[in-house]
Each structure stands twice: as C-alpha cells, then as structure tokens.
Short mmCIF file of N, CA and C in Angstrom, two decimals:
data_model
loop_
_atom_site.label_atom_id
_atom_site.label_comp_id
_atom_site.label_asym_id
_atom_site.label_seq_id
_atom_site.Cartn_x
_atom_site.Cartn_y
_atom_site.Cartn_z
N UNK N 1 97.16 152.90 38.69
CA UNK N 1 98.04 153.90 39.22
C UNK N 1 98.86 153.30 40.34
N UNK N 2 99.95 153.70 40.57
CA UNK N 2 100.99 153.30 41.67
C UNK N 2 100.95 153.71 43.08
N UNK N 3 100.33 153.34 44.19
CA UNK N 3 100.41 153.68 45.15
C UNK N 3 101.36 154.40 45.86
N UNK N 4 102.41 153.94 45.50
CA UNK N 4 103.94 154.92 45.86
C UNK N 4 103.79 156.45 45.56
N UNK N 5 103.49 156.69 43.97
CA UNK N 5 103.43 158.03 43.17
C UNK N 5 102.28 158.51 43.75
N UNK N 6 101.49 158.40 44.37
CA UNK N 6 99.83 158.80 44.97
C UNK N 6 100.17 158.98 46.23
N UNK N 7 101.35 158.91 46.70
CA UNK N 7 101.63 158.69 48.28
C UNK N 7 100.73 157.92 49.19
N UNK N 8 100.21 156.86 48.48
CA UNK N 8 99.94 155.98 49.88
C UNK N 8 100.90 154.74 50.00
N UNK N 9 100.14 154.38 50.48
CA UNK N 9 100.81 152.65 51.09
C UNK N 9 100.27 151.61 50.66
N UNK N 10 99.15 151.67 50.53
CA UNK N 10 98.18 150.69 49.86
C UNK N 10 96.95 151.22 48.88
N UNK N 11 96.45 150.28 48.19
CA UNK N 11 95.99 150.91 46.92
C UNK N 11 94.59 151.82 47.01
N UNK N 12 94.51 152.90 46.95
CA UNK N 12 93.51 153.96 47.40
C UNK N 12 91.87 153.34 46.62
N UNK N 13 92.05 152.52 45.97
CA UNK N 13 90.81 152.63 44.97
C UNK N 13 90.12 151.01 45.34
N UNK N 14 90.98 150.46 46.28
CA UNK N 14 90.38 149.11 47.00
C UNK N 14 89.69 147.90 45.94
N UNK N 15 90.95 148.31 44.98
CA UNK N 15 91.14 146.99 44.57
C UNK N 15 89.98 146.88 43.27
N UNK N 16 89.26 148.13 42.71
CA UNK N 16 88.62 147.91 41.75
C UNK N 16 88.73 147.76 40.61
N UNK N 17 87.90 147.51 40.05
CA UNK N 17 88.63 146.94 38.32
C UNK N 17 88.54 148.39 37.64
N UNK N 18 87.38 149.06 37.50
CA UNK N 18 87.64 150.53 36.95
C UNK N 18 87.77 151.43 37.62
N UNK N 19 88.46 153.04 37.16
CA UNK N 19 88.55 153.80 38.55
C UNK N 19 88.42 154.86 37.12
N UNK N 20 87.11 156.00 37.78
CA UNK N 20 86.86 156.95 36.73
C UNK N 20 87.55 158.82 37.68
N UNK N 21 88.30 158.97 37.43
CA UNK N 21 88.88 160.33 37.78
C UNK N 21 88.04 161.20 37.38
N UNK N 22 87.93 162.29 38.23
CA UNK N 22 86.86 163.57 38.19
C UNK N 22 87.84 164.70 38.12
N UNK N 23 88.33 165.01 37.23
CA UNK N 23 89.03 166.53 37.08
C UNK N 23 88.35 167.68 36.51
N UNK N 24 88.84 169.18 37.49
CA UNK N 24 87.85 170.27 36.79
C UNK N 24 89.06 171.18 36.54
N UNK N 25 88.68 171.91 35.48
CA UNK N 25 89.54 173.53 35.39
C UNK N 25 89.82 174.30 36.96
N UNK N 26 90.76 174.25 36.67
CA UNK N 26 90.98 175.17 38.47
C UNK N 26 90.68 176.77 38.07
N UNK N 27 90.16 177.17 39.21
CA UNK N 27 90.17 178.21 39.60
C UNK N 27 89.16 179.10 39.24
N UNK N 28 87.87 178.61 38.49
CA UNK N 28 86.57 179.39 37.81
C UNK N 28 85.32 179.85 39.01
N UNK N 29 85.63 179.28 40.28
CA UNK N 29 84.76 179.27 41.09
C UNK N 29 83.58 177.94 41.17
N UNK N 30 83.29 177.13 40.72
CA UNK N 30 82.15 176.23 40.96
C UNK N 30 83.05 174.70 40.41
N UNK N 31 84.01 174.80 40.62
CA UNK N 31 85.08 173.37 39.96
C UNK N 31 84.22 172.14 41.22
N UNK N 32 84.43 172.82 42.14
CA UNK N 32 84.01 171.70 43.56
C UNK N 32 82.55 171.07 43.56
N UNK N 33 81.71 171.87 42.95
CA UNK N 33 80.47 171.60 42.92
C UNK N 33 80.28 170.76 41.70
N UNK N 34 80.55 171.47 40.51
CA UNK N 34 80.47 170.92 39.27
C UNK N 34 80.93 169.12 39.59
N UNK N 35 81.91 169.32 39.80
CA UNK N 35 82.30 168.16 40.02
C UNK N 35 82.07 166.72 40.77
N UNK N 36 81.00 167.26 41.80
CA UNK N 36 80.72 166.74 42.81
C UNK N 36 79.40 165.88 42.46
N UNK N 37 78.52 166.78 41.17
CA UNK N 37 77.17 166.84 40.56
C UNK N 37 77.60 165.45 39.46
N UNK N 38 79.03 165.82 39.24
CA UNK N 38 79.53 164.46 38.00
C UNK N 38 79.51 163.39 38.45
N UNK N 39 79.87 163.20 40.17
CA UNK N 39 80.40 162.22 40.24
C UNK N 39 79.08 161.46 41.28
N UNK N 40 78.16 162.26 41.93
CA UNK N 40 76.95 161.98 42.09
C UNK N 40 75.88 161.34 41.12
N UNK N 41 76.30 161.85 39.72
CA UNK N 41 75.36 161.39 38.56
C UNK N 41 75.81 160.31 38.17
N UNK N 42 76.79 160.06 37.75
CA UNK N 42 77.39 158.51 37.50
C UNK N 42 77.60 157.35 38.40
N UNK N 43 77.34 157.86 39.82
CA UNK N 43 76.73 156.86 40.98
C UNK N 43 75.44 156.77 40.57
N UNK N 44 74.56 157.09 40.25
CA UNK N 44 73.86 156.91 40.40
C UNK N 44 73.33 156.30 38.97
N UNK N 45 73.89 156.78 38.14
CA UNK N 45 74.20 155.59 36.63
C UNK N 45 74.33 154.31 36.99
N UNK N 46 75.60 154.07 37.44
CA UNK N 46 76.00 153.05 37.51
C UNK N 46 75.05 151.89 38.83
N UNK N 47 74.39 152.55 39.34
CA UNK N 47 73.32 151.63 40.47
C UNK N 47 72.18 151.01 39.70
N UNK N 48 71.67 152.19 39.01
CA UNK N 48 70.90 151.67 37.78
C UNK N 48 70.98 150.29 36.94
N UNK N 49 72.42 150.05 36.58
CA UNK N 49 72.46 148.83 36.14
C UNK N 49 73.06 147.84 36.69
N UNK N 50 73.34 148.22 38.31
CA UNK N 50 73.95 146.68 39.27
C UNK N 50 75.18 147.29 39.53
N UNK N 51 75.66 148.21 39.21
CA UNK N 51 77.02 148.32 39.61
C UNK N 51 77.41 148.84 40.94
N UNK N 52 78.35 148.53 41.94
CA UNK N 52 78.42 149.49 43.34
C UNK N 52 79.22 150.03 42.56
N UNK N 53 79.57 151.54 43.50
CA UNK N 53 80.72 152.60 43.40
C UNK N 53 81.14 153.02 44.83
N UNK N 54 82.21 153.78 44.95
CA UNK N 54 83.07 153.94 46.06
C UNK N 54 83.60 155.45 45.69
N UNK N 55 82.52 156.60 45.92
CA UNK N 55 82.98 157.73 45.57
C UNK N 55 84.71 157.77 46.35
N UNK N 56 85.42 158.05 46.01
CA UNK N 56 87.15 158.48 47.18
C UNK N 56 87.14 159.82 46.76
N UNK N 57 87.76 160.59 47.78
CA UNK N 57 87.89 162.36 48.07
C UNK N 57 89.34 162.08 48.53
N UNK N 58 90.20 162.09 47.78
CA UNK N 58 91.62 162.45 48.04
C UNK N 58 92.68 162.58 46.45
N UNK N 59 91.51 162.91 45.63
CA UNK N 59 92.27 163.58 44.02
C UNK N 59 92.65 164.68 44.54
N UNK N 60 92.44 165.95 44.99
CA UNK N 60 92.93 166.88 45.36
C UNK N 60 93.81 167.19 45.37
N UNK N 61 94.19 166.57 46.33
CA UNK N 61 95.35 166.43 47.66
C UNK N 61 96.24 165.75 46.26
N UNK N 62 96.35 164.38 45.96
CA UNK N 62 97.11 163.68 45.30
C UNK N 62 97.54 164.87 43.75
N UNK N 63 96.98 165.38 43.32
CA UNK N 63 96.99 165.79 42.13
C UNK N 63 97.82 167.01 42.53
N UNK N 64 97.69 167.76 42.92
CA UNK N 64 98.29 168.70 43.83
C UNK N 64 99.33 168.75 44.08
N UNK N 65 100.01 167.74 44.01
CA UNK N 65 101.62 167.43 44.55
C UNK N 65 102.30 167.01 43.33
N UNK N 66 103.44 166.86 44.00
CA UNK N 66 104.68 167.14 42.25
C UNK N 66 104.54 165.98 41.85
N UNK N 67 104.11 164.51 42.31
CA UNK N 67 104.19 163.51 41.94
C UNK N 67 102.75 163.66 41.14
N UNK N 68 101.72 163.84 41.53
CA UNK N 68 100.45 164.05 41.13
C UNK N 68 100.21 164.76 39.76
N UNK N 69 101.50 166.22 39.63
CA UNK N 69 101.48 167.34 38.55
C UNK N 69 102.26 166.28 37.40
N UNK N 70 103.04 165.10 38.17
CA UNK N 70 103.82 164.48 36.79
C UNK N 70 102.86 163.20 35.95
N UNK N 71 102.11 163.14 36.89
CA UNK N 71 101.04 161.83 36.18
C UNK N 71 100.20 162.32 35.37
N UNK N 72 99.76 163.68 35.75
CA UNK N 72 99.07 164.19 34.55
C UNK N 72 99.57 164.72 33.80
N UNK N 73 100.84 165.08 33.77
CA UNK N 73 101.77 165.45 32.61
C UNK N 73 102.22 163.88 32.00
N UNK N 74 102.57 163.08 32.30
CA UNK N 74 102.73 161.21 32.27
C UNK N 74 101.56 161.32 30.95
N UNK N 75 100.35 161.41 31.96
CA UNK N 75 99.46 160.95 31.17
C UNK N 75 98.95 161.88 29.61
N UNK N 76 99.43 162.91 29.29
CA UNK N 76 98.53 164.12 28.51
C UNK N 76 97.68 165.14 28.84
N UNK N 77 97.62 165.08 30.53
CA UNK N 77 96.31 165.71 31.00
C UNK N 77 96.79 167.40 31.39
N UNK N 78 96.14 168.34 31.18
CA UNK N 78 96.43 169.74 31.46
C UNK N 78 96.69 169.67 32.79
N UNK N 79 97.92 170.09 32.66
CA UNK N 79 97.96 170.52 34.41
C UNK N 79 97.40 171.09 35.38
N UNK N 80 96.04 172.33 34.56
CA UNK N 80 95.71 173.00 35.22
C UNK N 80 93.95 172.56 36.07
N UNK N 81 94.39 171.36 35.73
CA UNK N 81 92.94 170.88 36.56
C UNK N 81 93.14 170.45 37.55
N UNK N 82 92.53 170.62 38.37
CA UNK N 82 92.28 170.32 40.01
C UNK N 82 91.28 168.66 39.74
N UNK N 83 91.65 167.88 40.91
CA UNK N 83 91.44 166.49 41.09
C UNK N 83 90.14 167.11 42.07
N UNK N 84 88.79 166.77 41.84
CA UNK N 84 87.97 166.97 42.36
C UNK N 84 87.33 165.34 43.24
N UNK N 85 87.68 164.51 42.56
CA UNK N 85 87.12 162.83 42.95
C UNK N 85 87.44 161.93 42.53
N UNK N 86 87.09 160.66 42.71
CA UNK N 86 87.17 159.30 41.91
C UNK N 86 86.29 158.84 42.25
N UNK N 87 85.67 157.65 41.69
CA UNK N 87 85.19 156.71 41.42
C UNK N 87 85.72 155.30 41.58
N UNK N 88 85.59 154.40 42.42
CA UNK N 88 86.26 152.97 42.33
C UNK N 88 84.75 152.11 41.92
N UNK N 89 84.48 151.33 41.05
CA UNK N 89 83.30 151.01 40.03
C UNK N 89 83.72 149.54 39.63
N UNK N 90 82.43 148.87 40.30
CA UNK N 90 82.74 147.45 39.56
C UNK N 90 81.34 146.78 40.51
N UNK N 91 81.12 145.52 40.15
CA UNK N 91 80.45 145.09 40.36
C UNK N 91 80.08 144.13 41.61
N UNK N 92 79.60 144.67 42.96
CA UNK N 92 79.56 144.37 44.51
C UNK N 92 80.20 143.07 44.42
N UNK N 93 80.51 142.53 46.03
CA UNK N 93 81.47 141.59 46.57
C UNK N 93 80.19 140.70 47.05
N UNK N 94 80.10 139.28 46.89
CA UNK N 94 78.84 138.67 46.89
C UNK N 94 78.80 139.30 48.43
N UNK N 95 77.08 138.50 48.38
CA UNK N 95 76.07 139.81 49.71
C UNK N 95 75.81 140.63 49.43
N UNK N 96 76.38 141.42 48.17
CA UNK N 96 76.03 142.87 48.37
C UNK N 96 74.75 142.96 48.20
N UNK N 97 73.86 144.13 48.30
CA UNK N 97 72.79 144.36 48.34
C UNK N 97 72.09 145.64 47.39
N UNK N 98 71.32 146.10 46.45
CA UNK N 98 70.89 146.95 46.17
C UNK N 98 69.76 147.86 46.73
N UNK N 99 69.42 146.54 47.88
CA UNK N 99 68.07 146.70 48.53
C UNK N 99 68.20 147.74 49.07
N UNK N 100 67.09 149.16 49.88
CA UNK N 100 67.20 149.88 50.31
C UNK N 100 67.57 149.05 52.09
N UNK N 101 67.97 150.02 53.03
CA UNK N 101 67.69 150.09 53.89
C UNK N 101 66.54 150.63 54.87
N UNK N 102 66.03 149.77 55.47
CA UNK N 102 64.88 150.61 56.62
C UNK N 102 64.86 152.00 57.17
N UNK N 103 63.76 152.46 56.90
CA UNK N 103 64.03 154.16 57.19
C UNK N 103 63.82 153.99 58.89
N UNK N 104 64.63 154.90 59.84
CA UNK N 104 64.56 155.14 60.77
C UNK N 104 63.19 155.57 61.05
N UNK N 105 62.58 155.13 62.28
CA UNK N 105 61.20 155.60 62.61
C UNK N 105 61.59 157.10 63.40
N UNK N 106 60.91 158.70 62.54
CA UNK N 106 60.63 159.38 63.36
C UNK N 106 62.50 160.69 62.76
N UNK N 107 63.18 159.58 61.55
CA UNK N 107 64.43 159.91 61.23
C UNK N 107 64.30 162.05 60.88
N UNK N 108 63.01 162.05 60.41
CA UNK N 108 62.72 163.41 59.86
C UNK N 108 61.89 164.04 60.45
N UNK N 109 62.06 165.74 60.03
CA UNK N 109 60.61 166.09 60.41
C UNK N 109 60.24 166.53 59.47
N UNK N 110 58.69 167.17 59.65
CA UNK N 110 58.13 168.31 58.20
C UNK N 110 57.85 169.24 59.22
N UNK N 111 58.59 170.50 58.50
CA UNK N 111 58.43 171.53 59.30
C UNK N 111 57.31 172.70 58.65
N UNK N 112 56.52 173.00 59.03
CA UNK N 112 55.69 173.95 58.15
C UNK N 112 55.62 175.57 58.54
#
C-alpha cells in the first residue's frame, strides 16, 4: 500500500513482508471486539510457529477517509466495512527473542 494514499509519511507497517488487514461489517455493534479476538488469535498463530507480529491500530482512521473508501473500492472490498486492525507479520530481526520475559516480583495480587 502507498503511504501517501494512507496519509502517512512513512510506511505504517515497518517494512514487513506480509500485512494481514482486519475488516468488520460496520455498524452491528461488536465489529471492535470481534475483530480485536481475530487479530489476537492470529498473533498468537503466528508465535506458534516463529513468526513476530506488530498488531497497528490506525485501519480505522485510514479506511474512513476518501482515500481509504477508494482503496477498498481499488481493491473489490465492500465499502461498508470498518478497518478494525492490521497485522505487520514476518519473521523477527536477528536477536529477536521468543523467550518469555521475567515476571515482576510481587507484579499481581490474588484477591479473595
């Protein structure tokens, strides 16, 4: 996608090799959630087999706008879906790590 037509300046998806778009039906009441559950589940797919991801929260906004309403008309896509997320997906920048991080001592409580 073109950074210009997305209104940024530089490329929103940081340079990844795949970028999976999260679109929902607008206006049913649970588009935000539904969507949120999609794009949570396929993070978590994709960790499974080595892959990082880079949930981005600015489909919305981008889709939303006349440049945004023409890419999915560009592309075949119903206009009437709302841009809920993306995905930037590919495989970590050496160093990366799958390893967990150290839990904070004391990070929780149990409340009974």
């Amino acid at each position: 996608m073109n950074a210009e037509v997305l209104g940024t300046t530089s490329d929103p998806y940081y340079g990844a090799p795949t970028i999976i778009l999260v679109l929902t039906d607008r206006g049913y009441g649970n588009e935000i959630y539904d969507g949120s559950i999609v794009l949570q589940t396929m993070m978590l797919a994709a960790h499974e087999i080595g892959l990082g991801t880079c949930w981005i929260h600015r489909e919305r906004e981008m889709f939303d706008s006349e440049a945004g309403q023409q890419l999915l008309r560009d592309m075949g896509i119903n206009e009437n879906l709302m841009g809920v997320g993306a995905l930037s997906i590919g495989y970590e920048a050496e160093g990366g790590s799958h390893a967990p991080k150290p839990r904070k001592p004391d990070y929780y409580k149990v409340v009974k």
